[in-house]
XYZ file of C-alpha atoms in Angstrom:
607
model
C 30.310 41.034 0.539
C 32.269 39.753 2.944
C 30.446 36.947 4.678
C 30.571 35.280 1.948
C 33.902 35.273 1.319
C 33.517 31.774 2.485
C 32.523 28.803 0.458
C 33.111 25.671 3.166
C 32.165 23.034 0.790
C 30.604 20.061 2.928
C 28.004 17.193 2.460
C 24.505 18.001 1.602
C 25.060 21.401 -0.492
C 22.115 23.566 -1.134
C 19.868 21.423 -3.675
C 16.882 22.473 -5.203
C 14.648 19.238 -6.031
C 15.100 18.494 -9.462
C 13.376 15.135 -9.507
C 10.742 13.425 -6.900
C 10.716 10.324 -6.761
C 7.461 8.255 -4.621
C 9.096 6.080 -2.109
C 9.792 2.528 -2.846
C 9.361 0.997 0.255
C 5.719 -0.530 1.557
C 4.683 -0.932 5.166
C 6.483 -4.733 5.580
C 9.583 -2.381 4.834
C 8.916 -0.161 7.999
C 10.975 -1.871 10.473
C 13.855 -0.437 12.508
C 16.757 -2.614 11.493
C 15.228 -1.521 7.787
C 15.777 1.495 9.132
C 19.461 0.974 10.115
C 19.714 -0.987 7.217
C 18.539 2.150 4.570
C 21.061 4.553 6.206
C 23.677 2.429 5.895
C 22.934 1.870 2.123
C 22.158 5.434 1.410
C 25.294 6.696 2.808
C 27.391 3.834 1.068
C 25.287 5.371 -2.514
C 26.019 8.936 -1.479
C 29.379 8.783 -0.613
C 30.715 7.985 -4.263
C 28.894 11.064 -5.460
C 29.786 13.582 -2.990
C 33.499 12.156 -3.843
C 32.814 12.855 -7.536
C 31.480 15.698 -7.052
C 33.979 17.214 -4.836
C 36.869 16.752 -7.496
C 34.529 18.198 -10.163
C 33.687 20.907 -8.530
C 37.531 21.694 -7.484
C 38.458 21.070 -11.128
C 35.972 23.392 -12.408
C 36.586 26.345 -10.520
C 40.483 26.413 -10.785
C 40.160 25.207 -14.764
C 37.204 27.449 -15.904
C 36.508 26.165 -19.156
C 33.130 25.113 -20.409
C 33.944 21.432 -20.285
C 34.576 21.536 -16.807
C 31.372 23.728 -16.366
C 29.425 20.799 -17.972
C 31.800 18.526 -15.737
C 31.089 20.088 -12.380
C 27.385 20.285 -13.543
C 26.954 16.313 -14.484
C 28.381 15.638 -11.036
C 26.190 17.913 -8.895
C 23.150 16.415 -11.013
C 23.390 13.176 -10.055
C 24.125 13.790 -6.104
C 21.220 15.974 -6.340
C 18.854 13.006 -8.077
C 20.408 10.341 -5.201
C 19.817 12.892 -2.357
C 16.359 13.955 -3.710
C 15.216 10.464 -3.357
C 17.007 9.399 -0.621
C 15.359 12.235 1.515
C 11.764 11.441 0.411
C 12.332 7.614 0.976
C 13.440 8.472 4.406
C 9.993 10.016 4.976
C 8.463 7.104 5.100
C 10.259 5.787 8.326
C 9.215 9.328 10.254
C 7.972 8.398 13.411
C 9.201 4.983 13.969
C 10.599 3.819 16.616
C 14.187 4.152 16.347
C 17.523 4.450 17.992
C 18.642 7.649 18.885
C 21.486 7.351 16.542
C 19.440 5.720 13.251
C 16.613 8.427 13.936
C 19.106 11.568 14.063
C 20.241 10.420 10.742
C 16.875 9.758 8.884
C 16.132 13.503 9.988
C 18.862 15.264 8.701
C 18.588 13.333 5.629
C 15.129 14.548 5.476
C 15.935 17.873 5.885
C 18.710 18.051 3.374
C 17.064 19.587 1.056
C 16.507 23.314 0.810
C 13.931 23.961 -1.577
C 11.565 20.653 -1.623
C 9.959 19.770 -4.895
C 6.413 18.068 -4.528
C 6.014 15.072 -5.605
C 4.327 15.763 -9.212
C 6.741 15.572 -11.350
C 5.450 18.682 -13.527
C 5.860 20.851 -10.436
C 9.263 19.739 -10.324
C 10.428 20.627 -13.702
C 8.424 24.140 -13.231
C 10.285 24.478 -9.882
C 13.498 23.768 -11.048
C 12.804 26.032 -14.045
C 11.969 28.923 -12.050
C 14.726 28.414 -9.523
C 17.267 28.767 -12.803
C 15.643 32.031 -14.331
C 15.719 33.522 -11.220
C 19.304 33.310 -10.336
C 19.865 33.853 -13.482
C 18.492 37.001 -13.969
C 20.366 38.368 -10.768
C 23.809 37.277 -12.293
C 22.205 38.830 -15.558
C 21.594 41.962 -13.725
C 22.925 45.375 -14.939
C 22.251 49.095 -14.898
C 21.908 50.899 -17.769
C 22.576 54.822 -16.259
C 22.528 56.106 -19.606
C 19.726 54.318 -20.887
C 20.229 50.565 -23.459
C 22.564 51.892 -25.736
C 25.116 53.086 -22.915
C 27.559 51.641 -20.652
C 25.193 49.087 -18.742
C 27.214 48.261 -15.207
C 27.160 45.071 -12.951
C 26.674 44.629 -9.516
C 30.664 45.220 -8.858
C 30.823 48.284 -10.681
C 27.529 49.394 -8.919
C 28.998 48.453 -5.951
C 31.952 50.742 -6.140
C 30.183 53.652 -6.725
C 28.197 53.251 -2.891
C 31.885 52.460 -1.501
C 33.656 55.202 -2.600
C 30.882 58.693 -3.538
C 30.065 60.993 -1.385
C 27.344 62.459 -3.684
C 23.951 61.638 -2.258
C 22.266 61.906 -5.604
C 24.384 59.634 -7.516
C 23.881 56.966 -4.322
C 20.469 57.314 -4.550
C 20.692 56.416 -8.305
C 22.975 53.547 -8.275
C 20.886 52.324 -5.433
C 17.427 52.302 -7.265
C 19.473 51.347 -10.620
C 20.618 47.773 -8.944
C 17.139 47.363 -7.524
C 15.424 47.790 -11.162
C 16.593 44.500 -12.054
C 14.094 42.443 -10.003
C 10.777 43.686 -10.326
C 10.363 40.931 -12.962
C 11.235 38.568 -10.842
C 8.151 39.010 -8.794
C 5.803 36.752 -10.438
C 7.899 33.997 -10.574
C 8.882 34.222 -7.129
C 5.449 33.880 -6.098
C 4.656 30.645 -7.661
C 7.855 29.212 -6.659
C 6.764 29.550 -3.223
C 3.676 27.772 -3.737
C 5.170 25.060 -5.551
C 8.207 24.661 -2.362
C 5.347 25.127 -0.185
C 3.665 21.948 -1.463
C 6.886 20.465 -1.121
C 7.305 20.778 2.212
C 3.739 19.764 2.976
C 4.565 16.084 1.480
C 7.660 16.055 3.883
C 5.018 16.672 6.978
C 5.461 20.651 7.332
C 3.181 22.797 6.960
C 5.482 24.822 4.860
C 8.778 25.929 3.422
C 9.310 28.178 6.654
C 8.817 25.581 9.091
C 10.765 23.008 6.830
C 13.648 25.328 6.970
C 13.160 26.051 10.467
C 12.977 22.419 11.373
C 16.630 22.120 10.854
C 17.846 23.454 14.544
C 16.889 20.655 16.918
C 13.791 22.436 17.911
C 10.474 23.032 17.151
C 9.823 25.737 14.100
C 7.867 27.847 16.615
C 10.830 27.948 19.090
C 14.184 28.517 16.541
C 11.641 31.417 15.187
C 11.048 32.348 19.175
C 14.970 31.543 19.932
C 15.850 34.075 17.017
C 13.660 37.309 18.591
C 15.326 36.135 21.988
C 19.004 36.471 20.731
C 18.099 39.616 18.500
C 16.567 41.350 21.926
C 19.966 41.169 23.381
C 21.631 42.970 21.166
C 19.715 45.640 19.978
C 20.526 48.185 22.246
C 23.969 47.957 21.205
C 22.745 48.164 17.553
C 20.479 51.384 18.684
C 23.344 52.718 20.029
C 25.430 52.118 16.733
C 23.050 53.699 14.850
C 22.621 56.815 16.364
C 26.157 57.557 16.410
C 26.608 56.838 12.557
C 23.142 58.889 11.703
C 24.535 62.070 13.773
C 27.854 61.685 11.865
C 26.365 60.799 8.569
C 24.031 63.733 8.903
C 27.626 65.798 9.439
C 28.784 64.410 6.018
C 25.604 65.124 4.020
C 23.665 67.678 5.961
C 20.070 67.853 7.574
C 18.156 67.742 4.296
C 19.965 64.309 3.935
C 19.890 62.466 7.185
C 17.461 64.103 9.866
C 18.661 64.334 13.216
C 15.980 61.440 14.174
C 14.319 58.597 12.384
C 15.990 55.875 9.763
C 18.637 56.213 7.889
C 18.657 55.765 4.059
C 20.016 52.483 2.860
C 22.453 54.095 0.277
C 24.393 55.642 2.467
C 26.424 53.160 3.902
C 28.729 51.690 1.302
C 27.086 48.462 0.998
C 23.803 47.566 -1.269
C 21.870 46.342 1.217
C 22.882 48.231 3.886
C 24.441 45.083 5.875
C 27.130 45.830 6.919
C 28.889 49.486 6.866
C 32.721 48.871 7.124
C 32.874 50.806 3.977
C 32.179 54.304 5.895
C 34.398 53.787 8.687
C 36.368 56.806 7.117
C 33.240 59.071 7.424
C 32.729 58.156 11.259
C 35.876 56.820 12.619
C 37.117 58.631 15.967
C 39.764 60.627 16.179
C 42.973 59.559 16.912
C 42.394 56.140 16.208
C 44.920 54.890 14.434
C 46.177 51.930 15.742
C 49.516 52.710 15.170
C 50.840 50.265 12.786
C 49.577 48.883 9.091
C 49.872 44.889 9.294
C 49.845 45.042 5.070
C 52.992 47.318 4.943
C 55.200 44.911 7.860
C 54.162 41.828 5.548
C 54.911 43.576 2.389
C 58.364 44.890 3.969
C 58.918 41.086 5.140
C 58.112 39.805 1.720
C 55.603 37.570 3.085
C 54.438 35.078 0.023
C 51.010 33.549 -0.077
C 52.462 30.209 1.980
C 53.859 31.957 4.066
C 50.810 33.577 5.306
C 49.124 29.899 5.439
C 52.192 29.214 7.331
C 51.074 32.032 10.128
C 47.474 30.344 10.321
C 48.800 26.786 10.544
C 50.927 27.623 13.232
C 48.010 29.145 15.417
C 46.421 25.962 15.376
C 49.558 24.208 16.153
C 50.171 26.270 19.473
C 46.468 25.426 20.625
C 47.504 21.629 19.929
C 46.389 20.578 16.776
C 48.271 18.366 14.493
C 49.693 20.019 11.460
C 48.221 19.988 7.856
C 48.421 16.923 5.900
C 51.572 17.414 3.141
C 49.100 17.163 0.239
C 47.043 20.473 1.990
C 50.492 21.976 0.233
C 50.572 20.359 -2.263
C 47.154 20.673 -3.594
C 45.748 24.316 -2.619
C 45.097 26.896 -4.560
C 47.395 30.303 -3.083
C 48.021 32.208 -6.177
C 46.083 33.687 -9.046
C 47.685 31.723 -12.127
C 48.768 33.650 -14.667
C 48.176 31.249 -17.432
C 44.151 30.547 -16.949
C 41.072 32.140 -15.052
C 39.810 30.721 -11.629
C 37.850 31.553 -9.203
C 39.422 33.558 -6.423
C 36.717 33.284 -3.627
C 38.354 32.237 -0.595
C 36.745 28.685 0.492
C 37.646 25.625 2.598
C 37.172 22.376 0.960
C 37.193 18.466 2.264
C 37.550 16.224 -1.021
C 37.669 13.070 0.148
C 36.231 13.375 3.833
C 39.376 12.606 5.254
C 42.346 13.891 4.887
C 42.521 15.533 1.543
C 42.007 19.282 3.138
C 42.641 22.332 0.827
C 41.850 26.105 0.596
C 41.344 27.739 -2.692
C 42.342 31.295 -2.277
C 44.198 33.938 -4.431
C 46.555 35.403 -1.375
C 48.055 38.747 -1.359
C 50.582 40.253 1.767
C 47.638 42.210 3.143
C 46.128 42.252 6.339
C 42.358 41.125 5.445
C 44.003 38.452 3.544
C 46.138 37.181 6.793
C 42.310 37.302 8.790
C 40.726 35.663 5.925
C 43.633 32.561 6.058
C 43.123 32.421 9.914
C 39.190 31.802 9.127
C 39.733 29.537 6.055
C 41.828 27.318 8.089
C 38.829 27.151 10.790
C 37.363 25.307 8.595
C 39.823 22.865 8.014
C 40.588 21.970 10.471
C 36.864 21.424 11.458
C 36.278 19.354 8.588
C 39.427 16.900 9.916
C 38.044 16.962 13.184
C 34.969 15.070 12.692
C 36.361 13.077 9.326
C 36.155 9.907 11.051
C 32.217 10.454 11.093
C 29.695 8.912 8.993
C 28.811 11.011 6.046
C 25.296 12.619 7.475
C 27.670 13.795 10.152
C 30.039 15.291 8.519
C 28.725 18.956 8.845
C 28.984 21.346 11.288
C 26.836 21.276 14.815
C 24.149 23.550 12.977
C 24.588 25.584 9.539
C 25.792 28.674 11.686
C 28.920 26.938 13.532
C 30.972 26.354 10.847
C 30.864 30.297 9.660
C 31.008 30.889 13.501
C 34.649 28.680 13.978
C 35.928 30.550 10.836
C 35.216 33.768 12.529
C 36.157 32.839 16.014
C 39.669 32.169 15.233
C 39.890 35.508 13.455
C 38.718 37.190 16.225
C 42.492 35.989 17.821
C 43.999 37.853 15.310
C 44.810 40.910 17.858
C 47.333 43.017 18.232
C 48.628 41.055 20.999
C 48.677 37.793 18.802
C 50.944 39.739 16.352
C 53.447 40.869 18.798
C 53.522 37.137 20.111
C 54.170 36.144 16.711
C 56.951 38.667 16.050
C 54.739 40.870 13.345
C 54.687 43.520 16.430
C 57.260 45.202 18.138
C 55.387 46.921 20.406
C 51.459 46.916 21.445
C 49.278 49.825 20.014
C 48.048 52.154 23.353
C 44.349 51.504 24.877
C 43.027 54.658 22.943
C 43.619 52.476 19.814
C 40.960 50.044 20.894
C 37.924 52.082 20.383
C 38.757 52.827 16.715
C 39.447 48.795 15.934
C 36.298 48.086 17.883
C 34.405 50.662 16.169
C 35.287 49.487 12.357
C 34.362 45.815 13.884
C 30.913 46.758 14.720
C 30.366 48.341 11.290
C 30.379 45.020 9.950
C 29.629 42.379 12.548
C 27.107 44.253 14.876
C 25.439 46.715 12.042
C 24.899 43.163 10.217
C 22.754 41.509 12.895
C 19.067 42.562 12.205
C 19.502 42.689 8.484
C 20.720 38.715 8.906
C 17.732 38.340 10.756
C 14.952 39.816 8.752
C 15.909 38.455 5.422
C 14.379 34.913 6.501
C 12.137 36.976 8.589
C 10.298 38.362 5.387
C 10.826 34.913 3.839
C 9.083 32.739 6.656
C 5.778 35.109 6.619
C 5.765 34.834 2.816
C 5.974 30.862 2.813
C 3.118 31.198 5.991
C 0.900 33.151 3.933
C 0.813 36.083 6.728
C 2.595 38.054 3.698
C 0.431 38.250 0.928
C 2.165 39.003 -2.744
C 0.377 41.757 -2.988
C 2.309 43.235 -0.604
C 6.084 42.115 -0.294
C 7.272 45.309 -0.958
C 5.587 46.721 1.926
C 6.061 44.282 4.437
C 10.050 44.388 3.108
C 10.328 48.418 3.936
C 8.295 47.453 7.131
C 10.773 44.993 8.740
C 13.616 46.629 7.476
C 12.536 49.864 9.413
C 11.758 47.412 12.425
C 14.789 46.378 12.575
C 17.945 48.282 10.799
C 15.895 51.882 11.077
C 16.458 52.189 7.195
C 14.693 53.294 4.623
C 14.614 53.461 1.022
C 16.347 56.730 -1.100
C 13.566 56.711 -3.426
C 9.668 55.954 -3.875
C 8.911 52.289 -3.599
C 5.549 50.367 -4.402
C 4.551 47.136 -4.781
C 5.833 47.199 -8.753
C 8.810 47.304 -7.131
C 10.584 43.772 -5.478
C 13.539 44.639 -3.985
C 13.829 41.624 -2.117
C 14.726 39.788 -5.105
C 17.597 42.110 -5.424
C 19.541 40.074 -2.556
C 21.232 37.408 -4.187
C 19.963 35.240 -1.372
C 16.348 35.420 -1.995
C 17.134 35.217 -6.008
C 19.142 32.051 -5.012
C 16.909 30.507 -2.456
C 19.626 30.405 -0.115
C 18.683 30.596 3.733
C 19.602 33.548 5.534
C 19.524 32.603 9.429
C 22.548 30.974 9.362
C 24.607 34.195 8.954
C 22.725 35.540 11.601
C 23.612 33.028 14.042
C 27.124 32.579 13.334
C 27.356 36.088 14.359
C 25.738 35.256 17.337
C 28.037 32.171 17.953
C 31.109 33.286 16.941
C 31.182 35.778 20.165
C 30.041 33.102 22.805
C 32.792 30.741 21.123
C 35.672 33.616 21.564
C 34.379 34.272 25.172
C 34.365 30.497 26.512
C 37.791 29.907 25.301
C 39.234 33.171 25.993
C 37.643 31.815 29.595
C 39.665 28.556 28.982
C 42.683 30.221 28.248
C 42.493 31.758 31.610
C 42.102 35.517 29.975
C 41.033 38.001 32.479
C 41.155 41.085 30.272
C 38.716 42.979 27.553
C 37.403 40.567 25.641
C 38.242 42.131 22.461
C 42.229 41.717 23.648
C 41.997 38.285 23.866
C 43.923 35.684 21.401
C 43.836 31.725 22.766
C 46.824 31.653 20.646
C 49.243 28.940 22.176
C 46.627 27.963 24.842
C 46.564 24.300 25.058
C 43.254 24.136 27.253
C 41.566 26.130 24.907
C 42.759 24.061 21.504
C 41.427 20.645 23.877
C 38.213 22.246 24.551
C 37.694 23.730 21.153
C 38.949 19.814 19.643
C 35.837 18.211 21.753
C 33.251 20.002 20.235
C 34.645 20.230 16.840
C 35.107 15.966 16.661
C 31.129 16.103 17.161
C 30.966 17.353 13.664
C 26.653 17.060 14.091
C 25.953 13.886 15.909
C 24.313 15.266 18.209
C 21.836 18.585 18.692
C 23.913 21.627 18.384
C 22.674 22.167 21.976
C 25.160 19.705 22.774
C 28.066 20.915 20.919
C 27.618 24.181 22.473
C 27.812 22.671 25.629
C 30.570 20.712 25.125
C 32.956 24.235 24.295
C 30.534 26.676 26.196
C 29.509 24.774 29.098
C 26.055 26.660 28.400
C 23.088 24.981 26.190
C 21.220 28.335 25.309
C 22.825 30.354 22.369
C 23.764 33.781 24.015
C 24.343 37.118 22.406
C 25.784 38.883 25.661
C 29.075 37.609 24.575
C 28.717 40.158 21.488
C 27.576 43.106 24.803
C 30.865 42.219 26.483
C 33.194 42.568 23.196
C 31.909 45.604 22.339
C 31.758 47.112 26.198
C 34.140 49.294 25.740
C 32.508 50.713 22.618
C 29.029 50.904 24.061
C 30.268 52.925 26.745
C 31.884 55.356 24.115
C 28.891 55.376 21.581
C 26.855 56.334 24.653
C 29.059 59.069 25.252
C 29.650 60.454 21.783
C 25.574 60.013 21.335
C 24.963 62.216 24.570
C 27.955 64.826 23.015
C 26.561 64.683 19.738
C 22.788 65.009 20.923
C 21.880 61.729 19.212
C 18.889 60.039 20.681
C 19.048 56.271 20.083
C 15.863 54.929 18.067
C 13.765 55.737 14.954
């Protein structure tokens, strides 16, 4: 799944409430140097455990053994207990009258925690129970095509068979097989949300929805509002999208497969969920569209090693004016896949020590997504050094979708233009190449958009109450016709609950983020391609060894989240309002073309 390929390992992780403490403090407490005074302490307690657990957790995942399991797992208990009740003893000072500064800091502490426990601690143990099983049983999760006694396959293997068969029954069966594994989750998941609901309640919201919601420097009512706003902008290019790959799918597997008008089914498109559809570029790509050179085969021929590549990335931030890496980044990263011992090879960013101890853990090949994925990795970084002279609470990115957004941003600058600065290129690929790199873009990045939406979409009706559990399988289907214009291979019902077949809602892991830093990432690339002083396509653009645009990009990265993101933005954007016509003015040149091929092709837009 590829936006997750990410891990950027920063303070405050996702913590589900394993203890609740009540709050210490009485009213003779409630003053604002207390105030000042309880920050200051909290983040001098904290600090020593995020350190802790930082080297743990490094330790543990490139030395899997089960010692450092238990290792990694001590740590992140014990930051979880302090931050637990830290965040409901900073309840008690809501609505005080503080200092800007002291009263942006006792609300993100507050909202640090993703899944509130209440305050009973026998809810809290149930909670935490429930929140185990049920990740659990998705990494548990297996189909059994031939029945107990055959070969029972994972979600990888599963996966495999919707990226590379062509047969629309076997889809259809490896589909519904992955989505068997949840329906017993159902249950569960419904008290868990009445339990997190409570939770929230004791932290002032009236629940887990508006909690979560609460996190973006406006009210619940506008982020949800702010959300429909962004997703409005896009979805005529998404519409557009669509059509084209229905027409062509229905070209692949016939009439009886794909009609000429309605939704599509969700096993068609190489991905589980149907999230992103980079996997059937082959099926729909244009002709002539190669671009005209293979970036894996001129590293390979230059026997580029994995530092090498890191060496590329580090150097694109040194053009725009950055300082290089620290020696010990080199030192201490993770590049290869050692031979002697099993890690884990999921590219992430990490920050040990909140300072200057920066590292990626990645096992590099001499490929191109590899060379991207070093580019984002390195976003991160060098976001994380930015604002490392910070206090701890803000030492995080602007809102949870910036630092996925900076990642992505400086991959976008890994054109073909970039390259042939860079020497990789000898000569630029002709305009005609454009449409097919724009096109296997959009498969991912704009075909992800309303499924990153509706995920929390489902979720923040369910936590309202406005979904009943009677019927989350229904209201599922419903929103994701609404908004991807899919539907499911097979019979569903409400014994069914294929929500729970997303890792995220298994995981309790917020969705919007993703959706947003797809959003972001676009207005980032277009204010400092702007910056730069690029007048071309937007999807030409690299700020590569533009000075203005590494100063402008430096500002709002050293605000790490000390102020609303509305700020940040403004400080790189010069605009306050998120806006998703950056993603309309990438694509332009695709639009146009979809449009086009649709009107060739006889493909009406819609479902």
């Amino acid at each position: 799944m590829r936006l997750a390929r990410t891990a950027t390992l920063i303070f405050l992780p996702i913590v589900l409430c394993a203890v609740a403490l009540q709050a210490r403090r009485g009213p003779a407490d409630l003053t604002a140097g207390n105030a000042r005074k309880f920050i200051a302490d909290a983040q001098a307690r904290l600090f020593p455990l995020v350190l802790a657990g930082q080297r743990a957790n490094w330790v543990q995942q490139n030395f899997i053994t089960d010692d450092t399991e238990a290792m990694a797992a001590d740590a992140n208990r014990d930051l979880t207990a302090a931050t637990v009740e830290l965040a409901l003893d900073a309840q008690k000072f809501h609505g005080l009258v503080l200092d800007p500064d002291t009263a942006r800091q006792i609300e993100l502490l507050r909202l640090s925690i993703d899944f509130p426990a209440p305050r009973d601690p026998k809810l809290n143990e149930e909670l935490a129970k429930i929140a185990a099983s049920l990740e659990s049983d998705y990494g548990k999760g297996r189909w059994c095509p031939q029945g107990p006694k055959g070969k029972c396959l994972p979600i990888g293997e599963i996966e495999h068979i919707l990226t590379t068969s062509r047969d629309p029954g076997q889809l259809a069966a490896a589909w519904a097989g992955w989505h068997g594994i949840s329906p017993p989750m159902r249950g569960r998941f419904a008290r868990q949300v009445e339990i997190a609901n409570q939770g929230a309640r004791d932290l002032g919201y009236k629940d887990l929805g508006a909690y979560w919601r609460a996190k973006y420097d406006m009210t619940p009512d506008e982020f949800a509002s702010e959300v429909d706003r962004l997703w409005t902008q896009v979805r005529p290019l998404y519409e557009s999208l669509h059509a084209y790959v229905r027409a062509r799918l229905a070209q692949q597997y016939g009439a009886s497969v794909v009609p000429a008008h309605g939704p599509i089914r969700a096993d068609l498109f190489g991905n589980m969920w149907a999230q992103e559809w980079g996997n059937i570029y082959p099926l729909v790509a244009p002709q002539n569209s190669d671009p005209g050179f293979d970036l894996t085969r001129i590293l390979v021929e230059r026997k580029t090693d994995p530092k090498g590549m890191v060496r590329y990335g580090e150097r694109f931030f040194t053009s725009l004016g950055f300082a290089p890496l620290p020696e010990t980044f080199w030192e201490r990263s993770l590049f290869t896949k050692p031979a002697d011992r099993d890690v884990v090879c999921h590219a992430s960013a990490w920050s040990i020590d909140f300072k200057d101890d920066l590292r990626i853990k990645m096992c590099i090949e001499a490929n191109a997504d590899d060379f991207t994925t070093v580019h984002h990795e390195l976003g991160h970084n060098f976001y994380q050094r930015a604002y490392n002279a910070l206090p701890l609470l803000y030492q995080d990115s602007a809102n949870d979708g910036f630092h996925e957004a900076i990642g992505d941003t400086i991959a976008l600058s890994v054109t073909p233009e970039y390259l042939k600065k860079i020497g990789l290129l000898e000569t630029l690929p002709p305009a005609s190449a454009d449409i097919g790199l724009l096109l296997r873009q959009a498969l991912d990045k704009v075909a992800f958009l309303p499924f990153g939406l509706l995920v929390d979409q489902w979720r923040w009706k369910v936590f309202s109450g406005e979904i009943a559990p009677a019927n989350y399988n229904k209201a599922w289907w419903e929103l994701r016709l609404k908004y991807q214009g899919m539907a499911p291979p097979v019979a569903r019902s409400e014994a069914d609950f294929d929500p729970g077949a997303k890792y995220h809602v298994a995981a309790d892991v917020p969705y919007a983020r993703y959706f947003l830093a797809r959003v972001l990432q676009f207005q980032f690339h277009r204010a400092l391609c702007r910056e730069a002083g690029f007048t071309g396509p937007l999807n030409r653009c690299s700020i590569y060894d533009s000075k203005a645009a590494g100063a402008r990009l430096q500002k709002m990265l050293a605000m790490g989240r000390s102020k609303p993101w509305q700020d940040a933005l403004y400080a790189l954007t010069g605009e306050r309002q998120m806006d998703a016509t950056a993603i309309l003015d990438y694509f332009a040149p695709l639009k146009t073309w979809l449009d086009a091929q649709n009107k060739q092709l006889g493909a009406t837009p819609g479902w």
